[in-house]
Every structure is written in C-alpha cells, then in structure tokens.
XYZ file of C-alpha atoms in Angstrom:
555
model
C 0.000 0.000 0.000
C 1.423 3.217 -0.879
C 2.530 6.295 1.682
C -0.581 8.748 0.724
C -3.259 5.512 0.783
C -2.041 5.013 4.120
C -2.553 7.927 5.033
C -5.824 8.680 3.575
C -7.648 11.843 2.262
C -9.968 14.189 4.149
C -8.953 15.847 7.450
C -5.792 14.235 9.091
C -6.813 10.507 10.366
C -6.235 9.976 13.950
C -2.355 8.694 14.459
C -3.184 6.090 17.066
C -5.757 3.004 15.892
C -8.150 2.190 18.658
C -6.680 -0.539 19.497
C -2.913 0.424 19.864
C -2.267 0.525 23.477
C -3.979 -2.671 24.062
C -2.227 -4.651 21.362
C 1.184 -2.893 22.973
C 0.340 -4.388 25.978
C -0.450 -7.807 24.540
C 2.876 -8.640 23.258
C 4.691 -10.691 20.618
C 8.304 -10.201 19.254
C 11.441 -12.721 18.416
C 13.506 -14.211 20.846
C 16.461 -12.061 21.747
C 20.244 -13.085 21.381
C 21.460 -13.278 24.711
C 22.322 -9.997 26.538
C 26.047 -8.871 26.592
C 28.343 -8.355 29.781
C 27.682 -4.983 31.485
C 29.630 -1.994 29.843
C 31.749 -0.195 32.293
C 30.581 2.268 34.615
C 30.617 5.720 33.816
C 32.726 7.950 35.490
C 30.832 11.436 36.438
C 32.805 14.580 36.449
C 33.206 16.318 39.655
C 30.492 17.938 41.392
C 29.220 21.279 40.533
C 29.813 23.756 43.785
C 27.007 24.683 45.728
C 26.148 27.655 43.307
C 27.741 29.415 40.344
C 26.432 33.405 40.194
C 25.729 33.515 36.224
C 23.708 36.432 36.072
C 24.694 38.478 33.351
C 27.457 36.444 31.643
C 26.816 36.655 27.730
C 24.977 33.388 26.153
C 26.302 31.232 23.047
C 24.687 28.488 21.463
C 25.864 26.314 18.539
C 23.291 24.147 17.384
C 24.348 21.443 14.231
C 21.687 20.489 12.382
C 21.084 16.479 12.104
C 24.559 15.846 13.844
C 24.768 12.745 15.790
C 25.910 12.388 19.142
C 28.385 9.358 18.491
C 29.912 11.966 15.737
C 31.163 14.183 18.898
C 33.301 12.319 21.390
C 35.672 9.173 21.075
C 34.252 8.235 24.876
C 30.778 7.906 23.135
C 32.272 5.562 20.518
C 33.012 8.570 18.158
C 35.116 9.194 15.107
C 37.673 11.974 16.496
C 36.525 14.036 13.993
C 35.879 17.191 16.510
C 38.857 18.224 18.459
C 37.672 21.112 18.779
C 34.458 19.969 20.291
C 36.551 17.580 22.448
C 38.178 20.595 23.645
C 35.545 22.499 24.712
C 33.809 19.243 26.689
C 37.131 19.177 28.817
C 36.639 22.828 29.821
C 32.953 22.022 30.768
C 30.139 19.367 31.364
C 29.146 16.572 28.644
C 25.908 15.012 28.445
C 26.215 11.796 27.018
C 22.238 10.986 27.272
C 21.055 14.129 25.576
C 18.132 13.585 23.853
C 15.801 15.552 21.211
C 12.040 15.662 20.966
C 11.091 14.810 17.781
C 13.684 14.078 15.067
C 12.679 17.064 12.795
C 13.565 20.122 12.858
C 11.183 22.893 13.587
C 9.414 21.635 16.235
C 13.006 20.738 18.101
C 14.046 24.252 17.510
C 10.612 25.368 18.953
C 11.068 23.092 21.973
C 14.685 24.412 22.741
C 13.535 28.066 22.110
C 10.211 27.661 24.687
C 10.636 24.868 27.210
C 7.797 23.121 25.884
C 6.901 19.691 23.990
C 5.201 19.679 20.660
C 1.594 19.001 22.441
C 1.970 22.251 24.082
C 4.012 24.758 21.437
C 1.964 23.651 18.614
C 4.516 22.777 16.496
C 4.508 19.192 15.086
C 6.221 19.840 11.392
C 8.494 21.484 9.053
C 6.064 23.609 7.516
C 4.100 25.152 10.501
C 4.231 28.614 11.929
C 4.978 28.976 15.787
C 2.231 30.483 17.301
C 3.173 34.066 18.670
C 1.337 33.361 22.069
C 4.897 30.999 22.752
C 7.128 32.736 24.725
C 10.470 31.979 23.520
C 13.991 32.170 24.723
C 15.060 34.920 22.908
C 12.107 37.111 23.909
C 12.554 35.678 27.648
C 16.491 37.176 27.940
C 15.707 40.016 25.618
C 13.240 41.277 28.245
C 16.081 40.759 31.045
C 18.254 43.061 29.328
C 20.242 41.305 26.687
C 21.221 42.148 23.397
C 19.749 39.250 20.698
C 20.758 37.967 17.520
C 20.598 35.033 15.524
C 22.132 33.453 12.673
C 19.963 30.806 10.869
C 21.076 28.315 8.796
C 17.712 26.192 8.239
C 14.711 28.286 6.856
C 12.598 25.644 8.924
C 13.607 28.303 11.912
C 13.397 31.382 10.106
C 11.082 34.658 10.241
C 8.624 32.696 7.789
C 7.836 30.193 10.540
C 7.735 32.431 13.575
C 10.878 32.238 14.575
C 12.078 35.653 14.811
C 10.484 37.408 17.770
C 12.996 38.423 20.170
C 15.863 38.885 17.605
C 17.102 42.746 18.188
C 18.768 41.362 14.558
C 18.344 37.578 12.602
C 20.032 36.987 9.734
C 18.363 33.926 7.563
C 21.418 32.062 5.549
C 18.834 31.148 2.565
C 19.632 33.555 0.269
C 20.027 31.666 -3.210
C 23.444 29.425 -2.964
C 22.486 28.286 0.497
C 23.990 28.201 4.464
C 27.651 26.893 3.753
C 29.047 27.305 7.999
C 31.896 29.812 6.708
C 29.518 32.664 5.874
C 27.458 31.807 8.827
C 30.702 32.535 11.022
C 31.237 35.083 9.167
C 28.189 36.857 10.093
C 28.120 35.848 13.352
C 31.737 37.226 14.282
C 30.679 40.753 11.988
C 27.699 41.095 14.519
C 29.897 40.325 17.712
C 31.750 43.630 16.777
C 28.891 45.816 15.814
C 26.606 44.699 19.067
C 25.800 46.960 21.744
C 28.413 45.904 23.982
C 26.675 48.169 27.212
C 24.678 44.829 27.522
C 25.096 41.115 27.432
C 24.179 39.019 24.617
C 22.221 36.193 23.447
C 24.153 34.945 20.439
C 22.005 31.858 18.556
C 23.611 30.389 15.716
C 22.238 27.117 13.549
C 24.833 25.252 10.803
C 23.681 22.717 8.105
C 27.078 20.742 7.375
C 25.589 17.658 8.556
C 22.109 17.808 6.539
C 21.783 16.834 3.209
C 22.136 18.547 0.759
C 26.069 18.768 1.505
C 26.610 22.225 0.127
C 30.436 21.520 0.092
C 29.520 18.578 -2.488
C 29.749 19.579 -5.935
C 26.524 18.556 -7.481
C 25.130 18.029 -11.113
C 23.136 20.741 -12.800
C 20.208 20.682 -14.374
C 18.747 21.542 -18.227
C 15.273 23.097 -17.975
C 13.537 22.995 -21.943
C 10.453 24.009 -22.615
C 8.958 22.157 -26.176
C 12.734 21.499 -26.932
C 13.571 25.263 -26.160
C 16.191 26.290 -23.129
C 14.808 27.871 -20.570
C 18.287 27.742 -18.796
C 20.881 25.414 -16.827
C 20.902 25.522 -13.100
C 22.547 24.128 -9.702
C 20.537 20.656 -9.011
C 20.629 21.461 -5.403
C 20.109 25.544 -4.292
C 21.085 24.571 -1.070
C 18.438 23.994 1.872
C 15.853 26.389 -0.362
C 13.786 26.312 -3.384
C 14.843 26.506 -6.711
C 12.719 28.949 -9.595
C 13.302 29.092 -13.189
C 11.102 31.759 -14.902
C 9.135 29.741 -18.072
C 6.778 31.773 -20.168
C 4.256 29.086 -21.690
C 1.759 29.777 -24.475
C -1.966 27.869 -24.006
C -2.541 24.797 -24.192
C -0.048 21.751 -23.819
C 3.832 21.902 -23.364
C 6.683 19.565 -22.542
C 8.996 20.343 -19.972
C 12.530 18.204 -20.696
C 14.544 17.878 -17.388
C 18.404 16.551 -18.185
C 21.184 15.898 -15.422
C 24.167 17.575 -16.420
C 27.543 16.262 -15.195
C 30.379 18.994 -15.874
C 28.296 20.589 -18.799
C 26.744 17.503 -20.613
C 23.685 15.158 -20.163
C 25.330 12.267 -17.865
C 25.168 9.380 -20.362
C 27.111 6.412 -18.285
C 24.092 4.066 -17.719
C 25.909 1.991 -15.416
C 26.898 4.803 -13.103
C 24.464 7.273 -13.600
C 24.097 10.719 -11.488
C 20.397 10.991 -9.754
C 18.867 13.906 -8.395
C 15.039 13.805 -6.557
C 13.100 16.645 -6.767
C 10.026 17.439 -4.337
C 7.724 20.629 -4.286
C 7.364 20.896 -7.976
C 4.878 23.157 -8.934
C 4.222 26.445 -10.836
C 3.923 30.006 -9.893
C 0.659 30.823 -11.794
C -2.738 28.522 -11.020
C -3.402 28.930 -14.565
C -0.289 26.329 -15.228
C -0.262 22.725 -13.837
C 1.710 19.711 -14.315
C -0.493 16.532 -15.513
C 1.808 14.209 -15.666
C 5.490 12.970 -15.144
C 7.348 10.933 -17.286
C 10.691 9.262 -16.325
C 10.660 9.680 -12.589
C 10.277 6.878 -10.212
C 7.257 6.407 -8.147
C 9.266 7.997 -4.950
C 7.661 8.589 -1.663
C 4.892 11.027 -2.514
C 7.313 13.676 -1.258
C 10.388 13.309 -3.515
C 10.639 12.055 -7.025
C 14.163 10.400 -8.448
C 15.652 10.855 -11.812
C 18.175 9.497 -13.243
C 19.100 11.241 -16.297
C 16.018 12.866 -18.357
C 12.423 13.169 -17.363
C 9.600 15.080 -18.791
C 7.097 17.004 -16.937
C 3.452 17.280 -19.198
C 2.265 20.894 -18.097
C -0.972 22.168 -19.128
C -2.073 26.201 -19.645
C -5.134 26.552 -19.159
C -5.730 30.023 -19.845
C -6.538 31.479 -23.888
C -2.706 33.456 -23.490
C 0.619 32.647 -23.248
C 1.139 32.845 -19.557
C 4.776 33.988 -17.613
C 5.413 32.200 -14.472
C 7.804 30.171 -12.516
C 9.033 26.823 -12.767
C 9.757 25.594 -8.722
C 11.183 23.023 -7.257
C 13.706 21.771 -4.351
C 16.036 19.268 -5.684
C 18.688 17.007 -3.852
C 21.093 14.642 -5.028
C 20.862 11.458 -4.792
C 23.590 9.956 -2.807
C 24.892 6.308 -2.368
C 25.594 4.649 0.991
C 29.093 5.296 0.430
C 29.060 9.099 -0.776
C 26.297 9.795 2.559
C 29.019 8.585 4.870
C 32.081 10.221 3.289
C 29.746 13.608 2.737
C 28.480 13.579 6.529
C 32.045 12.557 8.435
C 33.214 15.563 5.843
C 30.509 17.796 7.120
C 30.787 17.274 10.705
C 34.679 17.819 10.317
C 33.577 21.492 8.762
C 30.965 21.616 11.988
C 34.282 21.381 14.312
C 35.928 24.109 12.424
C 33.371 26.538 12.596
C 33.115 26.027 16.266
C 36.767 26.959 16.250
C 36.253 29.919 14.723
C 33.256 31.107 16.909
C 35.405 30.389 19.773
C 38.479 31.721 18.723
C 36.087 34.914 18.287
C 35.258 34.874 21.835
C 38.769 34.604 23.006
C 39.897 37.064 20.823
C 37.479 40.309 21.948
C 38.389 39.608 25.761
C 34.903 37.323 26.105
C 35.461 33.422 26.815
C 35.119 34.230 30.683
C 32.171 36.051 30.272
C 30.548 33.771 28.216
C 28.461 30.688 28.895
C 28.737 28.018 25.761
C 26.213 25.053 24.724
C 26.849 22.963 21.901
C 23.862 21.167 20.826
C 22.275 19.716 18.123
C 18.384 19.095 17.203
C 18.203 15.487 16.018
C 20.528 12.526 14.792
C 21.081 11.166 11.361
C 20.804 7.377 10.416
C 23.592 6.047 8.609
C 22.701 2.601 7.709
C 21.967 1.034 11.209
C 18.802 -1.045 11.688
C 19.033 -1.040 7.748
C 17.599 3.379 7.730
C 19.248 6.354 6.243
C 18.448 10.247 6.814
C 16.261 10.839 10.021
C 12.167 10.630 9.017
C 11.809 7.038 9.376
C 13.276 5.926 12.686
C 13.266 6.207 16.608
C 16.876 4.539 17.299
C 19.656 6.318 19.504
C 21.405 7.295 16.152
C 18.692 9.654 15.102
C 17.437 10.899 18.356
C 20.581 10.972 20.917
C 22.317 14.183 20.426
C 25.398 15.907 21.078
C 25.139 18.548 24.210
C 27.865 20.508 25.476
C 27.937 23.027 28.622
C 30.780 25.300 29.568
C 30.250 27.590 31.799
C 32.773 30.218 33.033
C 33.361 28.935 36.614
C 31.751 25.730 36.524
C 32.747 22.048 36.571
C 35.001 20.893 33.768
C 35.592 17.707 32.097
C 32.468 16.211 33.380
C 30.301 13.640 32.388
C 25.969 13.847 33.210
C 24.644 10.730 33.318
C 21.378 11.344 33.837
C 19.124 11.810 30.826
C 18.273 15.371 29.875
C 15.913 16.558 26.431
C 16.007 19.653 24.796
C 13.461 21.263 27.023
C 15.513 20.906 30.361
C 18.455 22.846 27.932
C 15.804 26.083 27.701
C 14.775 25.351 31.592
C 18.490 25.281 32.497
C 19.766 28.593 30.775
C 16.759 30.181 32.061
C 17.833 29.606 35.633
C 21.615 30.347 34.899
C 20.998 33.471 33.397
C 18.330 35.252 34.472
C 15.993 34.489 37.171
C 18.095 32.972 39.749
C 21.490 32.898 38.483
C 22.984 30.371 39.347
C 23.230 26.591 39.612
C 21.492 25.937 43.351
C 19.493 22.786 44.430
C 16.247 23.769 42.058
C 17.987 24.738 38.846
C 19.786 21.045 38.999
C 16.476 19.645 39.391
C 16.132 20.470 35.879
C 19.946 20.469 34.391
C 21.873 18.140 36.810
C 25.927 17.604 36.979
C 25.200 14.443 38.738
C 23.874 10.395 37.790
C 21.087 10.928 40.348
C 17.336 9.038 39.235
C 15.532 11.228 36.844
C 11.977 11.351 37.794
C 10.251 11.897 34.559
C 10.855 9.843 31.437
C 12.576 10.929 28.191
C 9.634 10.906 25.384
C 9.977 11.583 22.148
C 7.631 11.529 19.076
C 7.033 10.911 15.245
C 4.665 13.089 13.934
C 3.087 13.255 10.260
C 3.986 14.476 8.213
C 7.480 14.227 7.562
C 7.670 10.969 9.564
C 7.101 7.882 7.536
C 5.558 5.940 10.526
C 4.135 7.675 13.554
C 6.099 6.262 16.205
C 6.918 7.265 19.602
C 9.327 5.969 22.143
C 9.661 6.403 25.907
C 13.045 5.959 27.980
C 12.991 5.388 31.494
C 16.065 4.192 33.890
C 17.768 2.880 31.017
C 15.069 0.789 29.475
C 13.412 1.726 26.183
C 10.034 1.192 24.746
C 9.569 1.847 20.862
C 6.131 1.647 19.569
C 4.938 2.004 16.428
C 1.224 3.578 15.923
C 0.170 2.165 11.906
C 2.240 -0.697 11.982
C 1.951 -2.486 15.312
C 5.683 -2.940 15.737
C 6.901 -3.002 19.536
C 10.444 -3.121 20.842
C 12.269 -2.857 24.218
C 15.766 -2.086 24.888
C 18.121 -1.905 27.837
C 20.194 0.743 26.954
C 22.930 -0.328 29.137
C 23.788 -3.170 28.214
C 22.687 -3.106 24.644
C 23.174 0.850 23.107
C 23.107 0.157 19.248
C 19.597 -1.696 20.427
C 20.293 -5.072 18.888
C 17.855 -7.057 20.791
C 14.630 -6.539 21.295
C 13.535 -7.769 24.828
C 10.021 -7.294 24.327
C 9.325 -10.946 24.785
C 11.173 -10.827 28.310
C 9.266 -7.680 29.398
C 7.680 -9.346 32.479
C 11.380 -9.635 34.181
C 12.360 -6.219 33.797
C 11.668 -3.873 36.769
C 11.190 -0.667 34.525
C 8.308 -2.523 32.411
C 6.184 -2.903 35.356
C 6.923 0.961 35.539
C 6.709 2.073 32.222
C 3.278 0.715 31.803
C 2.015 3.702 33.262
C 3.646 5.795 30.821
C 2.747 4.211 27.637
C 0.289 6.278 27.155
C 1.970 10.005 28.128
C 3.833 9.284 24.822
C 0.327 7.669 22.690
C -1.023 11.426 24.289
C 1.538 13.133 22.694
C 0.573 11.772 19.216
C -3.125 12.292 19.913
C -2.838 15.836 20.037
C -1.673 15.706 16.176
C -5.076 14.260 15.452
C -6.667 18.087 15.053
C -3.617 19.461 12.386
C -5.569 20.911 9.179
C -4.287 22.526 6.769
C -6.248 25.793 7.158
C -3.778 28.618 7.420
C -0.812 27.262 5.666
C 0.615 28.414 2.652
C 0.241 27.111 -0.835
C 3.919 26.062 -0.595
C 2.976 24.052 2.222
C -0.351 22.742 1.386
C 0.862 21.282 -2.021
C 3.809 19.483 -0.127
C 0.921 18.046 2.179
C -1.863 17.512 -0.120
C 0.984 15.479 -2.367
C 1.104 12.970 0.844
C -2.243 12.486 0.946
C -3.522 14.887 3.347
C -6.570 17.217 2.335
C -9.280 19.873 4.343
C-alpha cells in the first residue's frame, strides 16, 4: 500500500488506531540473542559547587543540524573528527544521554527556544508557523536586558515560521546558494563587533554541514527545456531552499525536458548514472499545472528520483501565453558510500566553525564572560537497523544528540549521566541566566551535573507528516520502549547493556523492573501523538499545502 493511501484523504486521520495501546500491551516479538556483559561504569565529572552566580554572563549556542551524538566524542564511541568539540567538553560538562524531541527540525528548535513539547508549542512539522502566544527564549532574555541575535542556517527556523520574535537582529542564511558554515561565522563574528556591547548578549547560531544537501559537495546541474527550447541550466541542489526558473508558456499543452548535467553535458554512463530527486514541484501561476510525469520513479509522494532525463506534461489553461515560474527543491541522490564520506566531511567542517566562533570569543576579551552550549536538534541514520536520513526511525542514532555546557566557573571535564531533552536545555539557561542565576538545588532539578534518578521519562515523538511511521518511544532508567502507531511494531531495549539496540527484549518484558513501571507511561507518549489528530491545513501556505496535499492529506 502506498505512503498517501495510508494515510488517507480528508482531514488528518487519527495517528493512534483504537486498538494500539492494548495490542502494545499484549505482546509478541522474536527471541532475543542473549544480553552482553555490562559496559563499564561511567565515570561522572566532579560535582558542581554549591552555586555558580551567572547572572549576566553573555549566552552562546551552537546548534548542528542532524549531527549525531556518536559523531562528537571518542568516549561515546566517536570518530575523532571534533577536536575542537573535544576541547571544549574538557573545559565544561558533557551530556552523554542528551536527547531531542522529535527528530525534525522545527518543532526541536521550537522546543529548545520555549521549554515546551510539541503538544503544548503547537509545532509538530516542518512547515508550521509557531504560534506568537509561545514565549520563547530569545524574547525571555531580551526582556532581562540582553542584546539578541541570531544566525539561521535552516529556513525551517526562520522569520517565515515564527521564529524571529525576540531577535534585536536575525540573519536567515537562505539567500540563493544556500547556508555553507563559513559565511554563517562570518556573520556571526561581523555582529559580535557591531553589538551593543553596554549589555550582554544572546548569540544563537544554527549550521547545516551535517544535513543533506552537503553544500560543500559539488553537485550536477540541471537543463530546464520548454517544447525542446532552453529555458536555462541551473545548480541541481540551491542549497536547503527552493529553486525557480522563470518559463513563459503559451496555451494549451507543453513539454517540460529535465536533463542531469555532469560537468556541462547530459550524464550518459548508464551503469553509473548521477540521480537527483526533486520534491515541491509546482508552478507560480494557477493557470499552469503539471499533468503528468514521465521518467521519474514512483518515490515517496514527497520526492521524485531521476536518473538522467524526465519530462514534466504541463498544461495552460488560460486562452494566453502565460509567464510564471518553474519551482522546485532538488537534492542529489547519494549512495551509501558518498552519505558517509559527505556527513564525516561535514561534521569535520561543523568542528571548524566552532573553532572559529570560539576563537572569536577569546579574541574580543569574552570566553570568561561567556556561557557556551553545543547542541544539536536530532541525529542522522547512517545505515543502522538497515535506515538512512532521520524521518523514518526512533533509534539512539537519530534521536541521541550531542550537548555541550561550559560555563565560566563551573565544573570541567564532566560527564551527566542522567538523561536530559532539549526542554531541560531552555529550563536550564533560564535559571543560569536570568531568574536565579545560578546553579542551586532547584535549577539542577532540571539540568543536573550528577547520575542521580531522573523522575520523569525521556519521550519523544514521530509526527506526520514528515515521519514515515508515527512512532513514539519512551526511555525510562535505562530501558526503552519503541512503539509504532500504523504498523503495530513493539520493541524494548536496555540501553545499558545493549546501546546500538540489537535485541529486542520485548518478549522478556515481564522480568524487567522498569516494564512494570513504564506501563504507566505508555500512554503520556500515545497522548503526545493524539494531540496531532486536530492538524488541518487551514492557514498554511500554498507552498505548504501542495507538499501536504501530495502525501495524501486534504481539508
């Protein structure tokens, strides 16, 4: 059955079947290998003192788009492709069991920025708006005297989504070639010397190296013809945006001829040949609409592959010849091998650019004066449990992430063991900065240097409709529960003794202490997904509506 039958037409079907939490509960599942010896303990990082006075010390954070956690830190099985990063752990706290919310992006932005989970911001998808009843970060510090600025790499967290109340100035990196991290730097360091340096800052800064498409890559082009005409010869990929070519088509019927271009000519090599998938295709004018597609696969509903040539069957419906826009977002198709090489290059540029930001700070007298977070909003898969990219699955690769505190004063080369999600991050800096200043007994209640019990699970969601299957999974004490909503699938991990989640223990539930508690709290994480049940597509633009409507969902 394909993605949009699935998914049905009308209003958006409820995410949850009736009979989901009962058929959780009723188990089934292979037998598991047999569990591994215990990993080592952890060693925790000394203990923060009894309060660090914060107030006023400038805020940085670094956020890496779709960077994994294991891509940070050789002690969490990484690459050492950050020394930088490794650097900057050793002068303050890591947080090893740093998790996101959801593994897309707006909605984890929205969740760092406010505090809150999806249910309660709003935001469950790329292409919605953030309400402006959400308090958010910037507005929060803003308000307690701070100069504000950010520098946004993904256009997912940009002005056209809501995201730029509380800027005193936001610069959005989507201007035509895309975010490459140098000029994001750039910007970032040109603002540090212009600010109004009476006041201390909030500086928030987003990079795309580790999101497809790699910018750094180069990429094929592409031959637009109209009825064997050129209408011109553009970049495949226009970074993280949209890509418009201006057609002028008389009535009636045309041909658009699409051709991959490898350094100036149609790739020919059949055995090797250079794909591109294209999503979002439509045309500026209503008068001008595509009936049918020739020589692209079937694809996801979302994005469309092609190889080398396809042809797009575009009909004018109006008596005259009609100018408008050709517009599309196009990515290239990588291998396995390429996505690996590409993202290990990409978070090697991350690392860099961190460098530079805190080379910056060093520089203009600031490092001791400035608190530092290095985080990122989701994972990436990269061929574990057989996924790639991060809109199909719920495993620690896609929704562990990297989080880094330093904090002028405060603990170094420490290691948090106890779990922490992106809305403890917003709860943290809140405390450090602004209403009590410092690190007491309440504000570690909510951002803790120590491996005491956390008393409320991690939870994080799948929502439509990015997310291929509407999942959810709950962590508690170690123990993991991953449920899938359409598909019945239910798994159970100890984390502890089995990280890359290579056995599923559902089938040995009844001997695990945590199960017996986790019942309870199945169905805080089916609530979350329930909430998604009322999304409609009134009020969303006709950018965003044609993306939906092409998955299957309608008003």
């Amino acid at each position: 059955m394909s993605r949009a039958s699935r998914v049905g037409r009308g209003r958006v079907r409820r995410l949850l079947l009736g009979g989901a939490i009962a058929a959780l509960l009723a188990g089934c599942g292979e037998e598991p290998e047999p569990p591994r010896p215990p990993a080592p303990p952890r060693v925790v990082g000394p203990a923060v003192r009894s309060s660090i006075d914060a107030r006023g010390m400038n805020l940085l954070v670094i956020l890496s788009d779709t960077h994994r956690a294991d891509f940070t830190s050789p002690q969490d099985g990484g690459r050492q492709l950050t020394p930088t990063l490794e650097l900057l752990a050793r002068d303050g706290i890591r947080f090893p069991h740093a998790y996101t919310i959801t593994p897309t992006s707006a909605p984890s932005y929205a969740s760092l920025l406010s505090g809150l989970h999806p249910e309660h911001h709003g935001l469950f998808y790329n292409e919605q708006s953030l309400s402006p009843e959400i308090p958010l970060l910037s507005e929060q510090l803003r308000a307690d005297g701070y100069t504000t600025a950010a520098v946004i790499g993904n256009g997912y967290c940009s002005a056209r989504y809501g995201f730029d109340r509380g800027w005193d100035w936001c610069w959005n990196g989507l201007d035509g070639t895309g975010s490459y991290g140098p000029g994001l730097t750039d910007r970032a360091i040109d603002w540090l010397d212009r600010r109004d340096s009476s006041k201390p800052f909030f500086l928030f800064t987003t990079y795309m190296e580790c999101h497809v498409p790699f910018l750094f890559e180069p990429v094929p082009n592409l031959l637009v013809e109209r009825n064997g005409e050129a209408m011109g010869a553009v970049r495949a990929e226009n970074g993280h945006g949209n890509t418009s070519v201006p057609i002028r088509f008389p009535p009636g019927e045309s041909v658009l001829d699409l051709r991959v271009l490898e350094n100036g000519v149609v790739a020919a090599d059949p055995q090797n040949p250079s794909q591109i998938r294209l999503a979002l295709i439509r045309f500026g004018d209503a008068r001008v609409q595509a009936e049918s597609f020739e020589g692209f696969d079937e694809g996801d509903g979302y994005f469309r592959r092609i190889d080398r040539h396809a042809k797009i069957h575009v009909r004018n419906s109006s008596s005259d010849s009609t100018s408008t826009a050709f517009v599309f977002r196009a990515v290239k198709d990588y291998s396995n091998e390429e996505m690996q090489s590409n993202y290990e290059r990409g978070v090697r540029s991350m690392d860099r650019e961190v460098g530079r930001l805190l080379a910056a700070l060093e520089a203009r007298g600031l490092t001791e004066s400035t608190v530092v977070v290095f985080l990122a909003d989701h994972g990436e898969m990269l061929g574990e449990h057989d996924a790639w990219g991060h809109l199909k699955e719920l495993y620690e690769e896609d929704i562990r992430i990297p989080l880094v505190l330093r904090i002028p004063g405060g603990p170094r080369g420490g290691v948090a063991d106890r779990p922490v999600d992106l809305t403890d991050v917003h709860g943290a800096l809140r405390r450090l900065l602004a209403e009590t200043g410092e690190f007491d007994a309440e504000a570690q209640r909510f951002f803790p240097f120590d491996d005491g019990a956390r008393t409320t699970p991690i939870r994080v969601a799948a929502y439509p409709p990015e997310m291929v299957d509407r999942r959810y999974a709950v962590i508690w004490r170690g123990t993991k529960l991953l449920v899938d909503a359409d598909e019945d699938r239910r798994e159970m991990y100890d984390l502890r003794m089995d990280p890359q989640e290579r056995r599923n223990l559902w089938d040995r539930r009844a001997a695990s202490p945590e199960w017996h508690e986790m019942r309870g709290l199945v169905e805080a994480g089916a609530q979350a997904l329930r909430v998604a049940e009322t999304l409609s597509l009134d009020g969303l633009s006709e950018e965003a509506k044609a993306q939906l409507e092409a998955l299957g969902y309608t008003n």
